[in-house]
Tab-separated table of C-alpha atoms and ligand atoms in Angstrom:
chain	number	residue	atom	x	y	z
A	12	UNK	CA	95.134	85.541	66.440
A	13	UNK	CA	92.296	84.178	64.449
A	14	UNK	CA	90.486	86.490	62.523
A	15	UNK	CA	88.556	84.142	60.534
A	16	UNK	CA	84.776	83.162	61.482
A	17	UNK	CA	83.695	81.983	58.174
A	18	UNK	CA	82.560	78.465	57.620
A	19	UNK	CA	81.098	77.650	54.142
A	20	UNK	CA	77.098	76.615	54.939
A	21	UNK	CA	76.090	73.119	54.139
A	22	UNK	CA	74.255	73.400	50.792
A	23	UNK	CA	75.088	73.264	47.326
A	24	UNK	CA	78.231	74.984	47.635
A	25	UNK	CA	79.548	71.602	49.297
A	26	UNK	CA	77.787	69.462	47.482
A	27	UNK	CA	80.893	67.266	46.669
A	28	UNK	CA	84.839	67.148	48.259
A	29	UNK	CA	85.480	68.226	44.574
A	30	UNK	CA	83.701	71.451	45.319
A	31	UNK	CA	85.206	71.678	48.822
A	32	UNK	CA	88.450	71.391	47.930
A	33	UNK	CA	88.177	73.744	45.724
A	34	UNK	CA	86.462	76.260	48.191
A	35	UNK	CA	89.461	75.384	50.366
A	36	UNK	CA	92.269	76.635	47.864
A	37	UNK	CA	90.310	79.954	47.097
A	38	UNK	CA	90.713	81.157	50.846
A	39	UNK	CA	87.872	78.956	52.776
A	40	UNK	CA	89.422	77.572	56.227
A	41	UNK	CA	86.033	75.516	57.047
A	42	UNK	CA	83.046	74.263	55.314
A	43	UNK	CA	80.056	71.849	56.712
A	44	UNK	CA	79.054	69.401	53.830
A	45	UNK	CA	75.990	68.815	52.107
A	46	UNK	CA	74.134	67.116	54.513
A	47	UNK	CA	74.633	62.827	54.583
A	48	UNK	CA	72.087	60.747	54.671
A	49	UNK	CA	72.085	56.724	54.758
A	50	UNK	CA	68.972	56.644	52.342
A	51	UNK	CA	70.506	58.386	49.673
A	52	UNK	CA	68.682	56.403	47.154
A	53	UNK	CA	65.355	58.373	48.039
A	54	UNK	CA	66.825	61.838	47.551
A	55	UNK	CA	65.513	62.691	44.139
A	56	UNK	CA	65.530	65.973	43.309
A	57	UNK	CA	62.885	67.785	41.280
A	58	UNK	CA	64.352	70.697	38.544
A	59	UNK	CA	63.733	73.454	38.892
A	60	UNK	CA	64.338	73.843	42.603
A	61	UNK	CA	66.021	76.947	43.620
A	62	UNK	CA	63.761	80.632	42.900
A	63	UNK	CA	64.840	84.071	42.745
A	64	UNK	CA	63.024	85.833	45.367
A	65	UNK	CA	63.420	89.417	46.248
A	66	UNK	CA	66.814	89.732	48.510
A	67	UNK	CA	67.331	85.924	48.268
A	68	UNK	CA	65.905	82.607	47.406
A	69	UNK	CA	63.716	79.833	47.831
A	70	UNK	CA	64.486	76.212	47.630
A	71	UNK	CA	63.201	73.113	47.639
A	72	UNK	CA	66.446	70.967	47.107
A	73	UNK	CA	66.800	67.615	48.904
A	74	UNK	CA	69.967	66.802	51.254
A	75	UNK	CA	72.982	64.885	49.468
A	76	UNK	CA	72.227	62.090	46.988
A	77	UNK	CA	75.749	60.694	47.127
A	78	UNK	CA	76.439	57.353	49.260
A	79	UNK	CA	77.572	57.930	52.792
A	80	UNK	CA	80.442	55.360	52.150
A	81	UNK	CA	81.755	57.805	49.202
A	82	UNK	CA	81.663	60.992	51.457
A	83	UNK	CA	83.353	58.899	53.996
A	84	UNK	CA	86.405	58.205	51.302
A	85	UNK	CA	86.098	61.502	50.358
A	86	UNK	CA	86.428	63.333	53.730
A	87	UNK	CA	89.351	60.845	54.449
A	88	UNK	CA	91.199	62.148	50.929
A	89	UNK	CA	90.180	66.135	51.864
A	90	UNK	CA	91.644	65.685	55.433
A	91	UNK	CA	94.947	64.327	53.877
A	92	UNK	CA	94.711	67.072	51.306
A	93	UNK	CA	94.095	70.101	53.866
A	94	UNK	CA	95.281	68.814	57.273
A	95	UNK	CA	94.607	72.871	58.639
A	96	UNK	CA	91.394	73.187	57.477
A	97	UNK	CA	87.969	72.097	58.979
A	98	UNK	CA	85.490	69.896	57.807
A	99	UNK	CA	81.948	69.810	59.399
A	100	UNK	CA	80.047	66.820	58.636
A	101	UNK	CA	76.210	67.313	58.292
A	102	UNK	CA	74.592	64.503	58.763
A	103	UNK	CA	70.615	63.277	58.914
A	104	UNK	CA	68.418	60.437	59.658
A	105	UNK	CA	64.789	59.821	60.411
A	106	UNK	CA	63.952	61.577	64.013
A	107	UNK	CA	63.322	58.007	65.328
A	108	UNK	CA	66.323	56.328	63.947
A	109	UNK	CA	68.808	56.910	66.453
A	110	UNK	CA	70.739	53.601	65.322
A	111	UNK	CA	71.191	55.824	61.900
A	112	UNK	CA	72.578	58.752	63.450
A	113	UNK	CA	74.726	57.116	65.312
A	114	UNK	CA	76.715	54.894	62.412
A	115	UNK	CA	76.516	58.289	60.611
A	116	UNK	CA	78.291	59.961	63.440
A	117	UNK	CA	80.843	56.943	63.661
A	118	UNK	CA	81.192	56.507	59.792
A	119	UNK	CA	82.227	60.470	59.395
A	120	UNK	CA	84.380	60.972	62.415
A	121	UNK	CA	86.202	57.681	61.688
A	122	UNK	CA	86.856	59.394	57.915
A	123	UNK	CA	88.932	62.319	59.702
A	124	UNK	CA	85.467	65.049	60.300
A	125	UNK	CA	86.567	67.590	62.723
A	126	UNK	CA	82.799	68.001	63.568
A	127	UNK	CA	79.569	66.903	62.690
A	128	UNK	CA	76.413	69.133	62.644
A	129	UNK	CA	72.953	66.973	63.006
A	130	UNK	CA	70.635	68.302	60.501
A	131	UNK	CA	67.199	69.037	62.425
A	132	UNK	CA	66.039	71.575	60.187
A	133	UNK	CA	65.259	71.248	56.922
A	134	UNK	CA	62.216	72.512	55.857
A	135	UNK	CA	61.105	70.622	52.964
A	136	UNK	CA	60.665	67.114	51.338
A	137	UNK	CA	62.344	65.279	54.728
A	138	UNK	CA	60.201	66.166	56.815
A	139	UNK	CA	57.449	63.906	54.415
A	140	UNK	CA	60.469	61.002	55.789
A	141	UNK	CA	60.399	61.974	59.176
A	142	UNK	CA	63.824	63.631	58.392
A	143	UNK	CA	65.350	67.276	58.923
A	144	UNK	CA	62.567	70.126	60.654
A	145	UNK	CA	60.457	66.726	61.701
A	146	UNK	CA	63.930	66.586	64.857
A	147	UNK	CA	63.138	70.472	65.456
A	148	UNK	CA	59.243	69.774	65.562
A	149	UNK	CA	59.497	67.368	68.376
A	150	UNK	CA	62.008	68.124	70.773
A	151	UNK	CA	62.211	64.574	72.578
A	152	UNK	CA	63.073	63.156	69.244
A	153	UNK	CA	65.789	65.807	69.211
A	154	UNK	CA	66.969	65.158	72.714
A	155	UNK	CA	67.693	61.635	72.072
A	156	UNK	CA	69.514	62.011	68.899
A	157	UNK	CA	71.407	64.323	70.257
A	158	UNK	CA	72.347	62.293	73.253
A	159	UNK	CA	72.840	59.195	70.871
A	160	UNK	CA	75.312	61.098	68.583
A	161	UNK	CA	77.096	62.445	71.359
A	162	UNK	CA	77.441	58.269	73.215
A	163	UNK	CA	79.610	57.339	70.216
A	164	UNK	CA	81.602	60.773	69.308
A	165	UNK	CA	84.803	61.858	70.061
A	166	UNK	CA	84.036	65.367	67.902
A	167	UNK	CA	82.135	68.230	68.582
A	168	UNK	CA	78.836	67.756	67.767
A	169	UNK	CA	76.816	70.814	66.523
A	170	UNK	CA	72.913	70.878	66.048
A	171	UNK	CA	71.370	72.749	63.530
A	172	UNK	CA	67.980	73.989	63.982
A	173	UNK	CA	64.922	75.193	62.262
A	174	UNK	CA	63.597	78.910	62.918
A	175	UNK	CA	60.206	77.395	61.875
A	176	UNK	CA	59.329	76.672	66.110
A	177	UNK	CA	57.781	78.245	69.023
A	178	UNK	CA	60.576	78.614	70.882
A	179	UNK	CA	64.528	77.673	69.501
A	180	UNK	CA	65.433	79.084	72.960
A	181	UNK	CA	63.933	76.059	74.417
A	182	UNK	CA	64.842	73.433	71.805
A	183	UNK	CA	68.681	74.701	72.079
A	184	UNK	CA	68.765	74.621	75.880
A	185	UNK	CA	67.405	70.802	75.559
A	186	UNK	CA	70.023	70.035	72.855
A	187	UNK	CA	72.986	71.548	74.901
A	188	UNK	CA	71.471	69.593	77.607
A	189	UNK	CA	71.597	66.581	75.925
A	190	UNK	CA	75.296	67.010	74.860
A	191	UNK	CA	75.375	69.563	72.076
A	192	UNK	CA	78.845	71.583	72.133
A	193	UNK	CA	77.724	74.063	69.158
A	194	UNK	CA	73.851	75.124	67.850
A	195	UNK	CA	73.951	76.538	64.447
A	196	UNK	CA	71.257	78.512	64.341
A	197	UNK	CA	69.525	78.591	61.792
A	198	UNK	CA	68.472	76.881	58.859
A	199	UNK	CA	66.007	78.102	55.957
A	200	UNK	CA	63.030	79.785	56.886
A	201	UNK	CA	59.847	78.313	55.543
A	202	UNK	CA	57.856	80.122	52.905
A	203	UNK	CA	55.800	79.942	49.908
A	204	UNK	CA	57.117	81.737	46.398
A	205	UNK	CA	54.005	82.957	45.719
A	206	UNK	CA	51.551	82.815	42.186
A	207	UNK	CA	50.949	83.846	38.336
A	208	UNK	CA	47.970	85.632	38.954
A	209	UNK	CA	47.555	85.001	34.968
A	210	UNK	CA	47.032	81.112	35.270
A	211	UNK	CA	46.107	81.003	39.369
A	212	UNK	CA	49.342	78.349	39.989
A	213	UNK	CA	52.346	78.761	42.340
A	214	UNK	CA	55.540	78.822	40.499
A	215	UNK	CA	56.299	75.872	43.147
A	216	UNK	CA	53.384	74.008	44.645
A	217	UNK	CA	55.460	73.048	48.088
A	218	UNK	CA	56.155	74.938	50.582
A	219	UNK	CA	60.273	75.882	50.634
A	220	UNK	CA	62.695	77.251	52.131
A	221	UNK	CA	63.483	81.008	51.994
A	222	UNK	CA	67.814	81.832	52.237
A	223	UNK	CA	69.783	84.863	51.690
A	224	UNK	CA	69.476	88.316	53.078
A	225	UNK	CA	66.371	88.329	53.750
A	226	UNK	CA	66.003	86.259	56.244
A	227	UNK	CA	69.068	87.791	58.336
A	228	UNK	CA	66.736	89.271	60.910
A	229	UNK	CA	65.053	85.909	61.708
A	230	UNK	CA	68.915	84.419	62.152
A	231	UNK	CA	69.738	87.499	64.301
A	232	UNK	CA	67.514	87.157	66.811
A	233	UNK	CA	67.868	83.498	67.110
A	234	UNK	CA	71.366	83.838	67.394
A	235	UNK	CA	71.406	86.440	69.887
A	236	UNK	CA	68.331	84.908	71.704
A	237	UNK	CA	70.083	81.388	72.231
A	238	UNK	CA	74.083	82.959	73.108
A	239	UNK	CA	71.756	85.266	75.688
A	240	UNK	CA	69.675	82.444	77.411
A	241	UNK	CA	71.166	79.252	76.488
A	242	UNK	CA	74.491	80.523	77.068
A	243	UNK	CA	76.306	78.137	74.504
A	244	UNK	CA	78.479	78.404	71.456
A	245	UNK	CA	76.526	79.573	68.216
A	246	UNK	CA	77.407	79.162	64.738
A	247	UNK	CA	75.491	81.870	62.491
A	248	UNK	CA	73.562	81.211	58.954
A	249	UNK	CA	71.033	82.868	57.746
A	250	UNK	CA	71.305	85.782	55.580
A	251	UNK	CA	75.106	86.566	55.603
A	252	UNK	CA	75.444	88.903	52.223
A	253	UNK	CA	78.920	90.481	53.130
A	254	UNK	CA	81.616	91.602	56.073
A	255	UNK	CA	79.182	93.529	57.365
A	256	UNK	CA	76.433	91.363	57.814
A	257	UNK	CA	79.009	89.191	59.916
A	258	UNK	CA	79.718	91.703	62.020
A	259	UNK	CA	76.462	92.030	63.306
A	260	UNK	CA	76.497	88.243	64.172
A	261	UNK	CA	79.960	88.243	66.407
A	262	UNK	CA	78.587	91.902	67.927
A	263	UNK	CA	75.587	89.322	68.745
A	264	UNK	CA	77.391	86.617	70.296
A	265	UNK	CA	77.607	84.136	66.997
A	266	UNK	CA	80.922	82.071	67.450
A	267	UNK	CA	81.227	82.014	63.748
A	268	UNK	CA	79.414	82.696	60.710
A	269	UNK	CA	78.098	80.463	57.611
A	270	UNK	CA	77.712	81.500	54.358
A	271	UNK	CA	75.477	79.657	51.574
A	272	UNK	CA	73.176	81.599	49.605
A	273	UNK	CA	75.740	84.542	48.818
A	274	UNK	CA	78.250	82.214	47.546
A	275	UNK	CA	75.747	80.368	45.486
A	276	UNK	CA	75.056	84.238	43.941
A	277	UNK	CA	78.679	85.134	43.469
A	278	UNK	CA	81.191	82.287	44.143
A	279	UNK	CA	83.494	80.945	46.673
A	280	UNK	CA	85.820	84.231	45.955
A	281	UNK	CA	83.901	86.105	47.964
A	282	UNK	CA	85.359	84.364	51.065
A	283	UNK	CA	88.664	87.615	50.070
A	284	UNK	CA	86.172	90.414	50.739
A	285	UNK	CA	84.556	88.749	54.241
A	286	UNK	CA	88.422	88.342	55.785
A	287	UNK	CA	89.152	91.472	54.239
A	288	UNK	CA	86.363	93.407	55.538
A	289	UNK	CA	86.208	91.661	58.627
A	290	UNK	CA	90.394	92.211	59.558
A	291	UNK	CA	89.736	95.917	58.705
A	292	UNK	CA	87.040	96.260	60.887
A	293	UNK	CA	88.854	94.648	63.983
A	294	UNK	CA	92.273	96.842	63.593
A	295	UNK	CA	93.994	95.405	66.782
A	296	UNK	CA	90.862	93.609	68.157
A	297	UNK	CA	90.392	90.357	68.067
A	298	UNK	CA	87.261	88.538	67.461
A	299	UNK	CA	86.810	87.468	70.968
A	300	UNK	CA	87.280	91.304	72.111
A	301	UNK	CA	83.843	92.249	70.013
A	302	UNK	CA	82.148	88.757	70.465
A	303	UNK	CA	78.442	89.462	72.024
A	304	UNK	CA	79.316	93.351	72.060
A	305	UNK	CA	76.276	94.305	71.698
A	306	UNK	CA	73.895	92.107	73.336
A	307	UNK	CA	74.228	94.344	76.316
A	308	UNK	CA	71.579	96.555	74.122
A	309	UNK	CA	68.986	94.224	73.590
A	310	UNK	CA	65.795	94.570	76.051
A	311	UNK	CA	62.223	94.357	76.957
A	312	UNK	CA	59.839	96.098	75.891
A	313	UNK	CA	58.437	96.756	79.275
A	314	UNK	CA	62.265	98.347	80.056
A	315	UNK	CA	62.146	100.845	77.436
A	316	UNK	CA	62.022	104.220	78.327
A	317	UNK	CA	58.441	105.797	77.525
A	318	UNK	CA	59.038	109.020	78.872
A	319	UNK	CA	61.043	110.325	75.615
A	320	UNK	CA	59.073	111.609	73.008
A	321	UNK	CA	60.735	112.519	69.663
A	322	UNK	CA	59.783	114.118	66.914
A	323	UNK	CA	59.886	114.021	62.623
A	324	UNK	CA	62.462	116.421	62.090
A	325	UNK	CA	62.901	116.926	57.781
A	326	UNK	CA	66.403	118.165	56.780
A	327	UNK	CA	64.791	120.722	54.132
A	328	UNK	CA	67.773	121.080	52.015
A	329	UNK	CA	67.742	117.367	50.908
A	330	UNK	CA	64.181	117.209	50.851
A	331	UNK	CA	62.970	116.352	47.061
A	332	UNK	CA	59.082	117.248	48.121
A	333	UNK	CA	58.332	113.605	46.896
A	334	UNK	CA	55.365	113.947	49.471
A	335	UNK	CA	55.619	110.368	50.205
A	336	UNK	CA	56.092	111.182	54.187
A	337	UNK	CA	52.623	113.326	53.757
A	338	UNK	CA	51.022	110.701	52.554
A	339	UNK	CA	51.672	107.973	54.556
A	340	UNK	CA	51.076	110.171	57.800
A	341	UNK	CA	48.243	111.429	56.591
A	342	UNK	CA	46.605	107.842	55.351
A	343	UNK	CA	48.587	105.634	57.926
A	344	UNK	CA	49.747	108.355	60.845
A	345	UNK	CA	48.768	111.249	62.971
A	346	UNK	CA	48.399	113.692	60.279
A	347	UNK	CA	51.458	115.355	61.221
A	348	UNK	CA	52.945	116.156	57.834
A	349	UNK	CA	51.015	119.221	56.048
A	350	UNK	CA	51.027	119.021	52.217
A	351	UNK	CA	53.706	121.268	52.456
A	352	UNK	CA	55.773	119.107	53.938
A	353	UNK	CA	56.075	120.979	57.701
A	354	UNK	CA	55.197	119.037	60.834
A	355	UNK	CA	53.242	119.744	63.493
A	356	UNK	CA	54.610	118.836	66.840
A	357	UNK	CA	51.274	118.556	68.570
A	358	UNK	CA	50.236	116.314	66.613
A	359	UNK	CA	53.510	114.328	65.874
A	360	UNK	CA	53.727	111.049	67.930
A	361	UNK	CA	57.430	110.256	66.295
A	362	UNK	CA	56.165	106.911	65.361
A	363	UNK	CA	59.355	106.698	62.668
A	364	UNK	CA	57.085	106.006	59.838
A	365	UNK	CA	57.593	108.931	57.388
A	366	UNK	CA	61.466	108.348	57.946
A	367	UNK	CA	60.655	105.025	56.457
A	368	UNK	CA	59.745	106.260	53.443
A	369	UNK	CA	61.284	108.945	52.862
A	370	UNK	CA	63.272	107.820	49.620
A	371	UNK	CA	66.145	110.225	50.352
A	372	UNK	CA	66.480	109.604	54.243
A	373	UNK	CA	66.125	113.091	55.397
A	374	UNK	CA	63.803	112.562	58.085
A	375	UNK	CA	65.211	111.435	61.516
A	376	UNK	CA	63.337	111.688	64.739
A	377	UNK	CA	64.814	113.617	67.037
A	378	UNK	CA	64.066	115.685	70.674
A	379	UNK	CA	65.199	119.260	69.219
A	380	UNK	CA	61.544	119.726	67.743
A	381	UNK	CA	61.361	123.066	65.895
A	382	UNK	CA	57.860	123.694	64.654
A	383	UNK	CA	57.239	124.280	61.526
A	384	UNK	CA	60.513	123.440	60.047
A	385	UNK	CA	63.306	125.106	59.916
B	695	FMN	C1	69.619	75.303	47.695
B	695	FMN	C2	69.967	75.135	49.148
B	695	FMN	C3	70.295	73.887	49.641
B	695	FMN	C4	70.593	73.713	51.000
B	695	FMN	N1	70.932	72.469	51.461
B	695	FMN	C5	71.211	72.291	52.783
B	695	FMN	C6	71.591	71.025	53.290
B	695	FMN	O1	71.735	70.023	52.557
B	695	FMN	N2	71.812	70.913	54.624
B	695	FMN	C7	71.699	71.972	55.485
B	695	FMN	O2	71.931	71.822	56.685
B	695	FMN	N3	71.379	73.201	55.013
B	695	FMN	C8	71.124	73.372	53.703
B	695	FMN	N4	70.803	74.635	53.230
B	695	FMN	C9	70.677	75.749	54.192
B	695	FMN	C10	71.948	76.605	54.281
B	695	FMN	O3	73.028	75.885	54.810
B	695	FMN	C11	71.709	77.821	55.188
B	695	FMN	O4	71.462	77.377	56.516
B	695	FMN	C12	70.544	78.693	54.763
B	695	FMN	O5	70.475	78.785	53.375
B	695	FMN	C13	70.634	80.098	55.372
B	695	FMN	O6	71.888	80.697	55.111
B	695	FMN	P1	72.176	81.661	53.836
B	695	FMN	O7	71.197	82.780	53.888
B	695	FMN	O8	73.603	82.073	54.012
B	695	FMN	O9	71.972	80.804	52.628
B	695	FMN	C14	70.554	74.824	51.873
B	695	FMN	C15	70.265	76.089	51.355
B	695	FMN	C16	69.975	76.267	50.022
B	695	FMN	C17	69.684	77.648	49.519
């Protein structure tokens, strides 16, 4: 039974076999490479490019600037190496270039790829070349690439796409349409670091993308959004930190689950905790058994029920009298919370926000009201 979802995110993690195979012998099963490019030439990088944000980073790094003839070799000498394990090839071109995609496609699965995923999604610097989010900005152009990749493969072809659209439902139904077995789903989400407010400047003066845990509630709905409507396989990234965080992506549907930025924190060795966590979670289950668990919960608005009405409730003993729930219901609420820190139910709406911040989580909004506090 196969208990292992994790696939090793295209990024700098895989930025050479070198650094596959040696993601392979720490415990990784599958990893999609940096992402291939014919006009490697052109991918200059600029230092630095990767920020600290809060929970994760921002980047502005360019795809692979290694020949497509060397990864070819290189795949070919990994395949012979690890035989079990999967490599994804990533692989981009200029949205119009369908000619380029295509003797990418050929090039990688000829060098022993067990997949290729078509990079329509990153966020900065290719899309100045027509390249990366310019495929997830126009979705003819993504269409026909993926139809052209999929004339001359013999793999699976996955699509990657940007969360930076109107709709990815709609872009993912037209690229499983056109072909697409597999929509990863989803690459960075684009952001700007921010400024010194001493000088006036950005610490980066392009827009970037934004990885890491942070942006695991953009990849969860997109995820769950596109294995609800579209109805196809979906491969995860986007904010996976630990076991848990996968979790929440199979209990969405996600058929596996890529990890970049956490590894780029703490090292391919954290691939031991995900199985570990992951096997110890499903007991006797298998991953299938919990797959899209929990999409059942996911609704309209217009279905939820308006006739309950909760209430703050404050656990007294662990309240610390911070008065941080009194403030913010009195400045941003109903003025619910006396100073005192007691609620009044008329005026309670149990709008959730004095649970928010409540530093030591001993509010919880509940229907057994008593007033006054207990
Ligand atoms: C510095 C950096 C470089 C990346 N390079 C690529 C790339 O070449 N191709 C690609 O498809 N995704 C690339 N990504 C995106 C990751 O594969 C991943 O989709 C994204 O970071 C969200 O997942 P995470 O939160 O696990 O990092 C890169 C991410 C980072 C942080």
């Amino acid at each position: 039974m196969n208990k292992d979802p994790f696939i090793l995110g295209s990024g700098p993690p895989t930025r050479t076999a070198e650094m596959i195979s040696r993601a392979f012998s720490t415990g990784w099963n599958s990893a999609v490479t940096k992402t291939i490019c014919l006009n490697h030439k052109e991918m200059v990088d600029v230092s630095p490019r990767i920020y600290r944000l809060k929970n994760g980073l921002k980047n502005i790094e360019l795809i692979s600037a290694l020949p497509a003839e060397q990864w070819a070799r290189e795949i070919n000498a990994l395949k012979e190496k690890y035989p079990d394990k999967t490599i994804i090839a990533s692989i981009s071109a200029e949205a119009n270039n369908t000619k380029a995609w295509q003797e990418l496609a050929v090039m990688m699965q000829e060098a022993g790829s067990n997949a290729l995923e078509l990079n329509f999604s990153c966020p900065h610097g290719l899309p100045e070349k027509s390249m990366g989010n310019t495929c997830s900005d126009i979705p003819e152009a993504a269409a026909s690439i993926t139809r052209a990749v999929k004339e001359v493969s013999k793999i699976p072809v996955w699509v990657k796409l940007s969360p930076n659209i109107t709709s990815i439902i709609h872009l993912a139904g037209l690229c499983v349409k056109n072909g697409a077995d597999c929509i990863t789903a989803t690459n960075t989400v684009k952001g700007f670091a921010g400024l010194d407010i001493s000088t006036g400047k950005p610490e980066l003066p392009v827009y970037g993308g934004l990885s890491g845990n942070m942006i695991k509630p953009v990849a969860l709905k997109a995820v769950s959004e596109i294995v609800s409507k579209v109805k196809c396989p979906v491969s995860a990234s986007g904010g996976v930190s630990n076991w848990q965080d996968a979790v929440e992506f199979l209990l969405l549907g996600a058929s596996s689950v890529q990890v970049c930025t956490e590894v780029m924190f703490n090292g391919y060795k954290v691939i031991d905790k995900l199985k570990s966590g992951l096997a110890d979670y499903l007991g006797e289950k298998s991953i299938d058994g919990v797959r899209g668990a929990s999409l059942k919960y996911i609704t309209s608005f217009s279905e939820l029920d308006k006739t309950v009405k909760l209430k703050a409730k404050i656990d007294r003993k662990s309240c610390i009298n911070c008065k941080k729930c009194y403030i913010s219901c009195r400045d941003a609420g109903y003025q619910a919370i006396e100073e005192d820190i007691r609620i009044n139910s008329e005026k309670c709406t149990g709008c959730g926000l004095c649970g928010c911040v409540c530093p030591v989580r001993c509010i919880e909004m509940t229907e057994l009201f008593t007033f006054r506090g207990t």
